Coordinates of C-alpha atoms and ligand atoms in Angstrom, one line a residue:
X15 CA -23.5 -45.1 -3.4
X16 CA -24.1 -45.1 0.3
X17 CA -24.8 -48.3 2.1
X18 CA -27.1 -48.3 5.1
X19 CA -25.2 -47.8 8.4
X20 CA -23.8 -50.8 10.3
X21 CA -26.8 -52.2 12.2
X22 CA -26.6 -52.4 16.0
X23 CA -26.7 -56.2 16.1
X24 CA -23.8 -56.5 13.6
X25 CA -21.4 -58.1 16.1
X26 CA -24.0 -60.8 17.0
X27 CA -24.2 -61.7 13.3
X28 CA -20.5 -61.7 12.5
X29 CA -19.5 -63.9 15.4
X30 CA -21.6 -66.7 13.9
X31 CA -19.0 -66.9 11.1
X32 CA -15.7 -68.8 11.3
X33 CA -13.7 -65.6 11.5
X34 CA -10.7 -65.7 13.8
X35 CA -9.3 -63.1 16.1
X36 CA -10.8 -60.0 17.7
X37 CA -13.5 -57.8 16.1
X38 CA -12.3 -54.1 15.8
X39 CA -14.8 -52.3 13.6
X40 CA -17.1 -52.4 10.5
X41 CA -18.0 -49.7 8.0
X42 CA -20.3 -49.5 4.9
X43 CA -18.3 -50.4 1.8
X44 CA -18.4 -50.2 -2.0
X45 CA -20.8 -48.8 -4.5
X46 CA -23.0 -51.7 -5.6
X47 CA -26.6 -51.0 -6.2
X48 CA -28.1 -54.1 -4.7
X49 CA -26.6 -55.6 -1.5
X50 CA -25.5 -53.8 1.7
X51 CA -21.8 -54.4 1.9
X52 CA -19.5 -53.8 4.9
X53 CA -15.8 -54.0 5.4
X54 CA -15.0 -55.8 8.7
X55 CA -11.7 -55.2 10.5
X56 CA -10.3 -57.9 12.8
X57 CA -7.1 -58.4 14.6
X58 CA -6.2 -62.0 13.8
X59 CA -4.8 -64.6 16.2
X60 CA -1.2 -63.6 15.0
X61 CA -1.9 -60.0 16.0
X62 CA -2.0 -58.9 12.3
X63 CA -5.0 -57.0 11.0
X64 CA -7.3 -59.0 8.8
X65 CA -10.4 -57.9 6.8
X66 CA -13.6 -59.4 5.6
X67 CA -16.5 -58.3 3.5
X68 CA -19.9 -58.9 5.1
X69 CA -23.0 -58.6 2.9
X70 CA -26.7 -58.4 3.8
X71 CA -28.3 -60.0 0.8
X72 CA -31.1 -58.0 -0.9
X73 CA -34.1 -60.3 -0.6
X74 CA -36.3 -57.9 -2.5
X75 CA -34.1 -58.5 -5.6
X76 CA -33.2 -62.2 -4.9
X77 CA -36.5 -63.9 -4.0
X78 CA -34.9 -67.3 -3.5
X79 CA -31.8 -66.7 -1.3
X80 CA -31.3 -70.4 -0.8
X81 CA -30.9 -71.0 -4.5
X82 CA -28.6 -67.9 -4.8
X83 CA -26.3 -69.2 -2.0
X84 CA -26.2 -72.6 -3.6
X85 CA -25.1 -71.1 -6.9
X86 CA -22.5 -68.9 -5.3
X87 CA -21.1 -71.7 -3.2
X88 CA -20.8 -74.0 -6.3
X89 CA -19.2 -71.4 -8.4
X90 CA -16.7 -70.2 -5.8
X91 CA -15.7 -73.8 -5.0
X92 CA -15.2 -74.5 -8.7
X93 CA -13.1 -71.4 -9.2
X94 CA -11.0 -72.4 -6.1
X95 CA -10.4 -75.9 -7.5
X96 CA -9.0 -74.3 -10.7
X97 CA -7.2 -71.3 -9.1
X98 CA -3.6 -72.3 -10.0
X99 CA -1.2 -69.9 -8.3
X100 CA -3.9 -67.2 -8.1
X101 CA -4.9 -67.2 -4.4
X102 CA -7.1 -64.1 -4.9
X103 CA -10.6 -65.5 -5.6
X104 CA -13.9 -64.7 -4.1
X105 CA -14.0 -67.0 -1.1
X106 CA -17.0 -67.6 1.2
X107 CA -16.4 -67.9 4.9
X108 CA -18.8 -70.4 6.4
X109 CA -20.6 -70.0 9.6
X110 CA -19.2 -72.0 12.6
X111 CA -21.8 -74.7 12.0
X112 CA -20.9 -75.0 8.3
X113 CA -23.5 -72.9 6.5
X114 CA -22.8 -70.4 3.8
X115 CA -25.0 -67.8 5.3
X116 CA -27.0 -66.9 8.4
X117 CA -30.2 -65.0 9.1
X118 CA -30.4 -62.1 11.6
X119 CA -33.2 -61.4 14.0
X120 CA -35.1 -59.6 11.2
X121 CA -34.9 -62.6 8.9
X122 CA -32.3 -61.0 6.7
X123 CA -29.6 -63.2 5.2
X124 CA -25.9 -62.4 5.7
X125 CA -22.8 -63.9 4.2
X126 CA -19.1 -63.2 4.7
X127 CA -16.2 -63.2 2.1
X128 CA -12.5 -63.0 2.6
X129 CA -11.4 -59.5 1.7
X130 CA -9.5 -59.6 -1.5
X131 CA -6.4 -57.5 -0.5
X132 CA -4.1 -55.4 -2.6
X133 CA -6.7 -54.9 -5.2
X134 CA -9.5 -52.3 -5.9
X135 CA -12.5 -51.7 -8.1
X136 CA -13.3 -48.6 -10.2
X137 CA -16.8 -47.3 -11.0
X138 CA -15.7 -45.8 -14.3
X139 CA -13.1 -46.7 -16.9
X140 CA -10.3 -44.1 -17.3
X141 CA -7.8 -45.9 -19.5
X142 CA -7.7 -48.6 -22.2
X143 CA -5.8 -51.0 -19.9
X144 CA -8.7 -51.2 -17.5
X145 CA -11.1 -52.0 -20.4
X146 CA -8.7 -54.7 -21.7
X147 CA -8.3 -56.2 -18.2
X148 CA -12.0 -56.2 -17.6
X149 CA -12.7 -58.2 -20.8
X150 CA -9.8 -60.5 -20.2
X151 CA -11.1 -61.2 -16.7
X152 CA -14.7 -61.9 -17.6
X153 CA -13.7 -63.9 -20.7
X154 CA -11.4 -66.0 -18.4
X155 CA -14.2 -66.4 -16.0
X156 CA -16.7 -67.6 -18.6
X157 CA -14.1 -70.1 -19.8
X158 CA -13.6 -71.5 -16.3
X159 CA -17.3 -71.7 -15.3
X160 CA -18.0 -73.6 -18.6
X161 CA -16.7 -76.7 -16.9
X162 CA -18.8 -76.3 -13.8
X163 CA -19.9 -79.8 -12.8
X164 CA -23.5 -80.7 -11.8
X165 CA -26.9 -79.5 -12.6
X166 CA -27.8 -76.3 -14.4
X167 CA -27.4 -73.3 -12.1
X168 CA -30.6 -71.9 -10.6
X169 CA -32.0 -68.7 -12.2
X170 CA -31.5 -66.4 -9.3
X171 CA -33.6 -63.7 -11.1
X172 CA -35.9 -65.2 -13.7
X173 CA -35.7 -63.6 -17.2
X174 CA -32.9 -61.4 -16.0
X175 CA -31.7 -60.4 -19.5
X176 CA -34.9 -61.4 -21.4
X177 CA -35.1 -58.0 -23.0
X178 CA -38.6 -58.6 -24.4
X179 CA -40.0 -59.3 -20.9
X180 CA -38.0 -56.3 -19.5
X181 CA -39.8 -54.2 -22.2
X182 CA -43.2 -55.6 -21.2
X183 CA -42.5 -54.7 -17.5
X184 CA -41.5 -51.2 -18.7
X185 CA -44.6 -50.8 -20.8
X186 CA -46.8 -51.9 -17.8
X187 CA -45.0 -49.4 -15.5
X188 CA -45.7 -46.6 -18.0
X189 CA -49.3 -47.6 -18.2
X190 CA -49.8 -48.0 -14.5
X191 CA -47.9 -44.8 -13.8
X192 CA -48.1 -45.6 -10.1
X193 CA -46.4 -42.5 -8.7
X194 CA -47.4 -40.1 -11.5
X195 CA -44.1 -39.6 -13.1
X196 CA -44.8 -40.7 -16.7
X197 CA -45.7 -37.2 -18.1
X198 CA -42.4 -35.8 -16.9
X199 CA -40.4 -38.4 -18.8
X200 CA -42.3 -38.6 -22.1
X201 CA -39.2 -38.0 -24.3
X202 CA -37.3 -40.9 -22.5
X203 CA -40.4 -43.2 -22.8
X204 CA -40.7 -42.4 -26.5
X205 CA -37.0 -43.0 -27.1
X206 CA -37.4 -46.4 -25.5
X207 CA -40.6 -47.3 -27.3
X208 CA -39.0 -46.4 -30.7
X209 CA -36.4 -49.2 -30.2
X210 CA -38.7 -52.0 -29.1
X211 CA -37.7 -54.1 -32.1
X212 CA -34.2 -54.5 -30.8
X213 CA -35.4 -56.4 -27.8
X214 CA -36.2 -59.5 -29.8
X215 CA -32.9 -59.9 -31.7
X216 CA -30.8 -62.0 -29.4
X217 CA -33.8 -64.0 -28.1
X218 CA -34.6 -64.9 -31.7
X219 CA -30.9 -65.9 -32.4
X220 CA -31.2 -68.3 -29.4
X221 CA -34.5 -69.8 -30.6
X222 CA -32.9 -70.3 -34.1
X223 CA -29.8 -71.9 -32.6
X224 CA -27.6 -69.2 -33.9
X225 CA -26.2 -68.5 -30.5
X226 CA -25.9 -70.9 -27.5
X227 CA -26.8 -70.6 -23.9
X228 CA -23.7 -70.9 -21.6
X229 CA -22.9 -70.2 -18.0
X230 CA -22.4 -66.4 -17.8
X231 CA -21.8 -63.8 -15.2
X232 CA -24.7 -61.5 -16.2
X233 CA -23.5 -58.5 -14.3
X234 CA -20.1 -57.6 -15.9
X235 CA -20.0 -54.0 -14.9
X236 CA -16.6 -52.6 -14.3
X237 CA -16.8 -52.5 -10.5
X238 CA -17.4 -56.2 -10.4
X239 CA -13.8 -57.0 -11.3
X240 CA -10.9 -56.4 -8.9
X241 CA -7.7 -54.8 -10.3
X242 CA -4.3 -55.3 -8.7
X243 CA -3.2 -52.1 -6.9
X244 CA 0.4 -52.4 -8.3
X245 CA 0.1 -53.9 -11.7
X246 CA -3.5 -52.9 -12.5
X247 CA -4.1 -56.4 -13.9
X248 CA -7.4 -58.0 -13.2
X249 CA -7.1 -60.4 -10.3
X250 CA -10.7 -61.6 -9.5
X251 CA -14.2 -61.4 -10.7
X252 CA -16.7 -60.7 -7.9
X253 CA -20.5 -60.3 -7.4
X254 CA -21.4 -63.8 -8.5
X255 CA -25.1 -63.4 -7.5
X256 CA -26.3 -63.6 -11.1
X257 CA -24.0 -66.3 -12.4
X258 CA -26.5 -68.5 -14.2
X259 CA -27.4 -69.6 -17.7
X260 CA -27.2 -66.7 -20.2
X261 CA -25.6 -65.5 -23.4
X262 CA -22.0 -64.4 -23.8
X263 CA -23.3 -61.4 -25.7
X264 CA -25.1 -60.2 -22.6
X265 CA -21.8 -60.3 -20.7
X266 CA -19.9 -58.5 -23.5
X267 CA -22.7 -56.0 -23.9
X268 CA -22.7 -55.1 -20.3
X269 CA -18.9 -54.6 -20.5
X270 CA -19.4 -52.1 -23.3
X271 CA -21.9 -50.2 -21.2
X272 CA -19.6 -49.6 -18.3
X273 CA -16.1 -50.1 -19.8
X274 CA -16.3 -48.3 -23.1
X275 CA -18.3 -45.3 -21.9
X276 CA -17.0 -41.8 -21.2
X277 CA -18.5 -41.0 -17.9
X278 CA -20.3 -42.3 -14.7
X279 CA -23.5 -44.1 -15.1
X280 CA -25.2 -41.5 -13.0
X281 CA -23.5 -38.4 -14.4
X282 CA -26.2 -35.7 -14.1
X283 CA -25.0 -34.2 -17.4
X284 CA -25.9 -36.8 -20.0
X285 CA -24.2 -34.8 -22.7
X286 CA -20.9 -36.1 -21.2
X287 CA -21.9 -39.7 -22.1
X288 CA -20.7 -41.3 -25.3
X289 CA -19.2 -44.5 -26.6
X290 CA -15.4 -44.3 -26.5
X291 CA -14.1 -46.2 -29.5
X292 CA -10.5 -46.8 -28.2
X293 CA -12.0 -48.4 -25.0
X294 CA -14.3 -50.5 -27.2
X295 CA -11.2 -51.7 -29.2
X296 CA -9.5 -52.6 -25.9
X297 CA -12.5 -54.6 -24.8
X298 CA -12.6 -56.6 -28.0
X299 CA -8.9 -57.2 -27.8
X300 CA -9.1 -58.3 -24.2
X301 CA -12.1 -60.6 -24.8
X302 CA -10.4 -62.2 -27.8
X303 CA -7.2 -62.7 -25.9
X304 CA -9.0 -64.5 -23.1
X305 CA -9.5 -68.2 -23.0
X306 CA -13.1 -67.5 -24.2
X307 CA -12.2 -65.6 -27.3
X308 CA -12.0 -68.7 -29.5
X309 CA -15.4 -70.0 -28.3
X310 CA -17.4 -67.2 -29.9
X311 CA -19.2 -68.1 -33.2
X312 CA -19.7 -65.9 -36.2
X313 CA -23.1 -64.5 -35.1
X314 CA -21.7 -63.6 -31.7
X315 CA -18.6 -61.9 -33.3
X316 CA -20.8 -59.9 -35.6
X317 CA -23.0 -58.7 -32.8
X318 CA -20.4 -57.5 -30.2
X319 CA -21.3 -53.8 -30.9
X320 CA -25.0 -54.5 -31.0
X321 CA -24.8 -56.3 -27.7
X322 CA -23.4 -53.1 -26.2
X323 CA -26.4 -51.2 -27.5
X324 CA -28.9 -53.8 -26.3
X325 CA -27.5 -54.0 -22.8
X326 CA -27.4 -50.2 -22.4
X327 CA -30.9 -50.1 -23.7
X328 CA -31.9 -52.8 -21.2
X329 CA -30.4 -50.8 -18.3
X330 CA -32.2 -47.7 -19.7
X331 CA -35.6 -49.4 -19.5
X332 CA -34.8 -50.9 -16.1
X333 CA -33.9 -47.5 -14.6
X334 CA -37.0 -45.9 -16.1
X335 CA -39.2 -48.7 -14.8
X336 CA -37.8 -48.3 -11.3
X337 CA -38.3 -44.5 -11.5
X338 CA -41.9 -45.0 -12.6
X339 CA -42.5 -47.5 -9.8
X340 CA -41.2 -45.2 -7.1
X341 CA -37.5 -46.4 -6.8
X342 CA -38.0 -49.7 -5.1
X343 CA -35.2 -51.8 -6.8
X344 CA -31.9 -49.9 -7.0
X345 CA -30.4 -47.9 -4.2
X346 CA -30.7 -44.2 -4.8
X347 CA -28.9 -41.2 -3.2
X348 CA -31.4 -38.6 -4.4
X349 CA -35.0 -38.5 -5.8
X350 CA -33.9 -38.3 -9.5
X351 CA -31.0 -40.7 -9.3
X352 CA -32.7 -43.4 -11.5
X353 CA -33.7 -40.7 -14.0
X354 CA -30.1 -39.4 -14.2
X355 CA -28.9 -43.0 -14.7
X356 CA -31.6 -43.5 -17.5
X357 CA -30.5 -40.3 -19.3
X358 CA -26.9 -41.3 -19.5
X359 CA -28.0 -44.7 -20.9
X360 CA -30.1 -43.0 -23.5
X361 CA -27.1 -40.9 -24.5
X362 CA -25.0 -44.0 -24.7
X363 CA -27.5 -45.9 -26.9
X364 CA -27.6 -42.9 -29.2
X365 CA -23.8 -42.7 -29.4
X366 CA -23.5 -46.4 -30.1
X367 CA -26.1 -46.0 -32.9
X368 CA -24.0 -43.2 -34.4
X369 CA -20.8 -45.3 -34.2
X370 CA -22.2 -48.8 -35.2
X371 CA -20.2 -49.0 -38.4
X372 CA -17.0 -47.8 -36.8
X373 CA -17.5 -50.4 -34.0
X374 CA -18.1 -53.2 -36.5
X375 CA -15.0 -52.1 -38.3
X376 CA -13.0 -52.3 -35.1
X377 CA -14.2 -55.8 -34.4
X378 CA -13.3 -56.9 -38.0
X379 CA -9.9 -55.3 -37.6
X380 CA -9.1 -56.9 -34.3
X381 CA -10.2 -60.3 -35.7
X382 CA -8.1 -59.8 -38.8
X383 CA -5.1 -59.3 -36.6
X384 CA -5.7 -62.1 -34.2
Ligands
LIG402 P1 -23.5 -55.5 -5.2 O1 -24.3 -56.6 -5.6 O2 -24.3 -54.6 -4.3 O3 -23.0 -54.7 -6.4 P2 -20.9 -56.5 -4.7 O4 -20.7 -58.0 -4.4 O5 -20.5 -56.1 -6.1 O6 -22.3 -56.0 -4.3 O7 -20.0 -55.7 -3.7 C1 -20.0 -54.3 -3.7 C2 -18.5 -53.7 -3.7 O8 -17.8 -54.2 -2.5 C3 -17.7 -54.2 -4.9 O9 -17.9 -53.4 -6.0 C4 -16.3 -54.2 -4.4 O10 -15.8 -52.9 -4.5 C5 -16.5 -54.5 -2.9 N1 -16.2 -56.0 -2.6 C6 -17.1 -57.0 -2.7 N2 -16.6 -58.2 -2.4 C7 -15.3 -57.9 -2.1 C8 -14.2 -58.7 -1.6 N3 -14.3 -60.0 -1.4 N4 -13.0 -58.1 -1.4 C9 -12.8 -56.8 -1.5 N5 -13.8 -56.0 -2.0 C10 -15.0 -56.5 -2.2
LIG403 C1 -26.9 -53.7 -10.5 O1 -25.2 -55.0 -8.2 P1 -24.6 -54.1 -9.2 O2 -24.5 -52.7 -8.7 O3 -23.2 -54.7 -9.6 C2 -27.8 -54.7 -11.2 C3 -27.3 -54.9 -12.7 C4 -27.4 -53.5 -13.4 C5 -26.5 -52.5 -12.6 C6 -26.7 -51.1 -13.1 C7 -28.7 -57.9 -9.6 O4 -25.5 -54.2 -10.5 O5 -28.1 -55.8 -13.4 O6 -26.9 -53.6 -14.7 O7 -26.9 -52.5 -11.2 N1 -27.7 -56.0 -10.5 C8 -28.8 -56.7 -10.3 O8 -25.6 -50.3 -12.6 O9 -29.9 -56.3 -10.6
LIG404 MG1 -21.5 -55.3 -7.7

């Protein structure tokens, strides 16, 4: 996914941060759908190259950037206090006057992170070890943020995984049909409407006290975990913008969507998309082996497969909503990008439905062996 080019006033912005040495260059970086990310190359005071990641925060998506920054600051500080011998954590670089971010001349917010070196992200799972590591990393992350001191984290995007309200937004987008695209995507709309009942399941469990709210990551897609270049082990969880109260099943479900699937989220050939059972097994094994594994209760354990379906469904209706509203939320590279994304999600929902029993049997088997 292309980021917008480096803006002309980039160097004015970056020199406000407590980065040391001499600025060399900056380039668009990464394939996230939300923020504009840039890798920034410096020559440090010791004449060695040093890199940073600068991000322009998407204030269309995050309406309260102050609250977002406060959350990220609290979470990164907490992770740092518990880092042990792992020095590779997401670390904010403050501005020279001690702020976590700054505003440019256009009022846009910028922040800077240390570049996590010797590690990489992947956009698509290609082996079981990656799936296992992803689940281990996010499970470990959930275990660590469980002891976050202080008040409840702010909701950086209200109702982020409230699938019922996501569905209502979708229905309204279909009815408003703002840019005249609804007729073209009737099969996709009907597919989503037919599964409306699923949207209430986890919300009802929460209301009935069958599952508990915890601090969760909420965006556990595979490219939000960094893997060591040599060992391929997970070294850090990144993209902390949506860390806030949520359900562990949302996090696990989102892992299923991107780490147990057979192709890219935006593969223009949806027939390539299916649920890969061996990757799903690796995810369950990785999650259970993490510090968080023992925290899950019976209802959560029984719905690990369903969570994968629900989160894939949620992404389906979010991509369709954005398509119907004229592509204002996610970055797109071409006019039908959101539709391509929606179609792979639809294929994945279908594939999960076809393999539900097999997925539940995998969960039971992994539990029996643990
Ligand atoms: P978005 O919200 O747009 O997804 P991310 O915070 O996930 O933004 O960043 C986009 C990409 O940039 C990540 O997928 C990762 O590849 C890279 N990235 C982000 N932060 C770092 C970092 N501190 N060190 C190295 N790479 C990073
Ligand atoms: C966005 O920021 P990124 O690319 O990691 C989105 C997720 C979606 C995902 C779909 C804040 O994630 O919720 O599941 O795209 N993040 C936000 O690929 O909306
Ligand atoms: Mg990301």
